[in-house]
Amino acid sequence: MKKILLSVLILALGTFLILNLLIGKNEFQNNLPELKEKYAKKEKTAADHTKFTQLQKDFTRPQDVTAACITCHNERHTEVMKTSHWNWERTEYITGKGIKRVGKKNILNNFCIGIAGNETSCNKCHIGYGWDDPNFDFTDPTNVDCLACHDNSNEYMKQNGGAGMPDPSVDLAFVAQRVGKPQRTNCGTCHFLGGGGNNVKHGDLETELFSTTRDIDVHMGVDGSDLNCVDCHTAENHQMKGKVFSLSSMNKDRSECETCHSNLPHENSVLNEHTQKVACQTCHIPLYAKVNPTKMTWDWSTAGKLKDGQPITEFDSLGKESYTSLKGNFTWGKNVEPEYIWFNGTASHYLLGDTMNPDETLQLNQLYGSYEDPAAKIIPVKIHRAKQIYDKEYMYLIQPKTVSNFEGDGGFWREFDWNRASEEGMKRLNLPYSGSYDFVKTEMTWPLNHMVSTKEQSLSCDDCHTRENGRLASLTDFYLPGRDYSPAVDMFGAGVIFFTALGIVTHAIARFMKWKKKKEGGKEDDVKKEEQGNEK
Amino acid sequence: MKSNKRTEKVYVYRSYERFWHWSQALLMILLMVTGFEIHGSISFFGFEYAVSIHSTAAIILVILTVFTIFWHLSTGEWRQYIPTRQNIKAQLHYYVFGIFEDAPHPFRKTKLSKLNPLQKLVYASLKVIIIPLMIVTGLAYLYYRYPHYNKIAHLNIAGLEVIALLHTFGAFLLVAFFLAHLYLMTTGETVTSNLKAMITGYEELEADEKKEVINEIITESPEVISEKETLS
């Protein structure tokens, strides 16, 4: 008997040990002090470029600056010319569509739609000089614009409508002598102002980040770690880490929180467990467009209304444009709660010439993932909803020519004629235009990664684990504690508890009545009972 | 009632049993409140605290259960729960009719047999079905993702739904049991006699002529009986 008892005890202890091993070491890795120390050391450029004779020239052409750079940094241009910053396309495997060369060059969005025919304006943000038509020479190294990214003087700027050429006011020699590692302004000039204005596209990238506080962006706040874009978006041979899935399709070369913070950054192991299914951004970016509004919807179908032959502009309560004759109707959002989706790192895109169904909302970029997918996590996104032009016969999206450089070139922003704009735009893409157009609803999904909030502002458990109106209310392909329940089980449970309670109350009342009656009935009754008891 | 029956003070619930009963009661109440908060039915601690209290209380309860199983086995007390078909009807009849007639309890509580046939049935099914269900689903709920962390993929569970629904199902039954238990506690010789017994360990029990001798021995030394069993 004692042996049995001893073995039971040992068995119990053994079970606990095994359980403990299975639970594993969920180690909290707090490397914040090291990170703070690492990024406290701000690098200084090793070389003083003002002393290089190659740069002490009176440059008249920006291409000559590039040629001068290459004399020392030889072969660097070959690295640049392999990047998507230069090519505006890269090779992607797109699920269901195969291997494609895709990028800004040929992908349509639902903001200004596409670059073809509009190069003079759009390609201001290309890291090259003079890409104003399809004949641009992508093989000429002197076309590479080193200064756009490496100017540290803050004096360099590209010309509006100049197809990437510098503004004539820029002193090229002055800028060329003050180059270094990319700063926030180098990246932000294009990435904060995409889509035609501040914060129009992303919602989490805007001019506030040129100089912000921890309260707005925990990484970039000048009162905090004061990180630069390139501290996270590191580069090797000019290949930058990080990509945006409006253009990318594959799960590679991503810039991730885990690189610095590991996937076990919390003291609380339950929170660490969440990192398997929930991206860091989901809890740590509770709101976007925290300072300046971002564009939420864009209705191109109303564009072109003129007053006395002149284009008009209307404004909303945020002071942002709500209507322009050039672009149609907009709505803007500030302090917006993200929408949430499953994302496994792969995406599909609407490609030029793909046929579509005008009765359905067309997804210009579809981000893949589901609960079942072990690679997928919940991420926060901005979804930009628009109505944009399509060809009613060919059933594909039209890329209109919007920018107009001269009278009669068909640009919508001068002529306000959709037929002419469509004709000219599609001619550039070598796709036929039938002559009849309409507008279709489209959506574009933008993952949110920036303007990370402080931990105090992050989401708390109750934001998702709640019955009604939780943040994850739209993700219904899994059981979420606190939100989900089985109506059948709950109905059964309520029934069992109700009838138990009912039984108790009835029984108690009956007992009480009997007791009261007995008390009033006096001793007679008592005596009877006693007699009965004795008989038994 | 008290007048003509010979009663005596009997040591019914030993100190470990009482410790187990009350700590289990406290843990169960905590688990109920926090559990139904996690379920989304009530709001009291806030979800985060509810989860940590629930998880901690659950682990303590599992440890307590392991010790209690050991106690039951080593003392032989587990035999108390062996269900019997005998007298179930009589016990039911008492609760439905007899109790109002001031009829005597059909079951005589003694040190060796503390549970009436209905209690035996209910407690046995709790111990054999509901509690194991709650522990198994609860541990799965707590740890179902961790094996995946350590790359033991085959232990990975696709989702919480089945686990959570079984756990909820058991929880509802336990709440119903808890309510009934609280009420039936008042149906002893007097309204508070059962409660007093579980607090002090001693209860005024009807003296049994045949078992009187044994009872006296037990009252004097609770260890004797278990030693006797061990020897047998």
Tab-separated table of C-alpha atoms in Angstrom, chain A residues 1-2 5-6 8-9 12 16 19 21-26 263-264 268-273 275-277 371-372 374 461-462 465 467 479 481-486 489-490 492-494 496-497 500-501 504 507-508 510-511 514 518 529-530 532-534 536, chain B residues 1 3-4 36-41 46-48 51 59 62-63 66 69-70 73-74 95-96 99-104 139 141-150 152 155 157-161 164-165 168-169 172-173 175-176 179-180 183 186-187 191 230:
chain	number	residue	atom	x	y	z
A	1	MET	CA	0.000	0.000	0.000
A	2	LYS	CA	2.754	2.418	0.930
A	5	LEU	CA	1.037	5.751	-2.476
A	6	LEU	CA	4.654	6.637	-3.010
A	8	VAL	CA	1.261	7.993	-7.018
A	9	LEU	CA	3.105	10.882	-5.432
A	12	ALA	CA	2.130	13.433	-9.759
A	16	PHE	CA	4.282	18.461	-13.153
A	19	LEU	CA	4.275	19.872	-17.906
A	21	LEU	CA	9.204	21.373	-19.527
A	22	LEU	CA	6.440	21.486	-22.133
A	23	ILE	CA	5.488	24.971	-21.087
A	24	GLY	CA	8.998	25.883	-22.063
A	25	LYS	CA	11.116	28.814	-21.253
A	26	ASN	CA	9.181	31.805	-22.337
A	263	ASN	CA	9.418	38.030	-30.556
A	264	LEU	CA	9.313	37.791	-26.747
A	268	ASN	CA	3.886	38.985	-19.385
A	269	SER	CA	4.024	35.558	-21.018
A	270	VAL	CA	0.401	35.744	-22.139
A	271	LEU	CA	1.295	38.827	-24.169
A	272	ASN	CA	4.359	37.078	-25.585
A	273	GLU	CA	2.113	34.247	-26.675
A	275	THR	CA	3.055	37.439	-30.932
A	276	GLN	CA	2.423	34.135	-32.711
A	277	LYS	CA	-0.832	35.363	-34.166
A	371	TYR	CA	-6.313	32.158	-38.932
A	372	GLU	CA	-5.531	28.701	-40.296
A	374	PRO	CA	0.541	29.477	-39.556
A	461	CYS	CA	-7.006	43.386	-23.571
A	462	ASP	CA	-10.537	44.753	-23.460
A	465	HIS	CA	-11.625	40.653	-25.841
A	467	ARG	CA	-18.523	41.032	-26.703
A	479	TYR	CA	-12.590	31.717	-31.434
A	481	PRO	CA	-12.162	34.584	-25.745
A	482	GLY	CA	-14.339	37.344	-24.367
A	483	ARG	CA	-15.923	37.959	-27.741
A	484	ASP	CA	-17.112	34.558	-28.916
A	485	TYR	CA	-19.491	32.066	-27.384
A	486	SER	CA	-21.801	29.329	-28.512
A	489	VAL	CA	-23.988	26.261	-24.785
A	490	ASP	CA	-24.915	29.588	-23.218
A	492	PHE	CA	-28.135	25.447	-21.999
A	493	GLY	CA	-26.095	26.997	-19.196
A	494	ALA	CA	-28.610	29.751	-18.539
A	496	VAL	CA	-29.555	24.871	-16.006
A	497	ILE	CA	-28.818	27.794	-13.693
A	500	THR	CA	-31.658	25.203	-10.318
A	501	ALA	CA	-32.376	28.632	-8.897
A	504	ILE	CA	-34.119	26.359	-4.751
A	507	HIS	CA	-38.241	24.695	-2.158
A	508	ALA	CA	-37.096	27.398	0.236
A	510	ALA	CA	-42.302	25.935	0.737
A	511	ARG	CA	-40.042	25.136	3.679
A	514	LYS	CA	-44.354	25.063	6.484
A	518	LYS	CA	-45.918	24.883	12.289
A	529	LYS	CA	-44.869	14.386	15.013
A	530	GLU	CA	-43.125	13.067	18.048
A	532	GLN	CA	-44.991	9.391	14.657
A	533	GLY	CA	-41.263	9.493	15.196
A	534	ASN	CA	-41.511	7.212	18.187
A	536	LYS	CA	-40.863	4.484	13.704
B	1	MET	CA	-36.575	16.980	17.017
B	3	SER	CA	-35.861	16.177	22.325
B	4	ASN	CA	-35.882	12.405	22.321
B	36	PHE	CA	-17.446	34.449	-16.596
B	37	GLU	CA	-15.598	37.717	-17.064
B	38	ILE	CA	-13.314	36.020	-19.592
B	39	HIS	CA	-16.443	34.570	-21.155
B	40	GLY	CA	-17.716	38.117	-21.629
B	41	SER	CA	-20.796	37.729	-19.406
B	46	GLY	CA	-11.094	43.879	-16.221
B	47	PHE	CA	-10.082	41.249	-18.772
B	48	GLU	CA	-6.340	41.347	-18.074
B	51	VAL	CA	-7.133	36.209	-16.972
B	59	ILE	CA	-2.863	26.245	-11.169
B	62	VAL	CA	-4.699	21.717	-9.776
B	63	ILE	CA	-1.955	21.447	-7.164
B	66	VAL	CA	-3.217	16.505	-6.683
B	69	ILE	CA	-6.280	12.853	-4.524
B	70	PHE	CA	-3.265	11.696	-2.543
B	73	LEU	CA	-6.110	7.498	-1.496
B	74	SER	CA	-3.956	7.427	1.604
B	95	TYR	CA	-36.111	16.372	-0.399
B	96	VAL	CA	-39.381	16.553	-2.333
B	99	ILE	CA	-38.558	17.651	4.434
B	100	PHE	CA	-41.919	19.440	4.567
B	101	GLU	CA	-43.435	16.811	6.807
B	102	ASP	CA	-40.576	17.050	9.258
B	103	ALA	CA	-39.859	13.449	8.449
B	104	PRO	CA	-36.490	12.229	9.681
B	139	LEU	CA	-4.755	23.169	-19.140
B	141	TYR	CA	-6.707	26.451	-22.851
B	142	LEU	CA	-3.681	27.723	-20.935
B	143	TYR	CA	-0.946	25.907	-22.760
B	144	TYR	CA	-2.256	24.912	-26.151
B	145	ARG	CA	0.101	27.224	-28.004
B	146	TYR	CA	3.255	26.683	-26.019
B	147	PRO	CA	4.233	23.324	-27.487
B	148	HIS	CA	4.268	25.068	-30.857
B	149	TYR	CA	6.815	27.455	-29.423
B	150	ASN	CA	9.122	24.554	-28.693
B	152	ILE	CA	6.484	20.230	-31.060
B	155	LEU	CA	0.821	18.966	-30.103
B	157	ILE	CA	-4.105	22.637	-31.589
B	158	ALA	CA	-5.775	24.391	-34.478
B	159	GLY	CA	-8.120	26.505	-32.425
B	160	LEU	CA	-9.621	27.247	-29.070
B	161	GLU	CA	-13.258	26.789	-29.963
B	164	ALA	CA	-13.432	26.824	-24.799
B	165	LEU	CA	-16.950	25.525	-25.363
B	168	THR	CA	-17.822	26.813	-20.618
B	169	PHE	CA	-20.228	23.869	-20.578
B	172	PHE	CA	-22.277	26.223	-16.181
B	173	LEU	CA	-22.749	22.850	-14.522
B	175	VAL	CA	-22.364	27.081	-11.115
B	176	ALA	CA	-25.577	25.080	-10.892
B	179	LEU	CA	-26.053	27.060	-6.038
B	180	ALA	CA	-27.646	23.743	-5.153
B	183	TYR	CA	-28.953	25.634	-0.539
B	186	THR	CA	-29.244	24.400	4.981
B	187	THR	CA	-31.131	21.118	4.986
B	191	VAL	CA	-30.205	25.286	9.059
B	230	THR	CA	-3.802	0.028	5.708
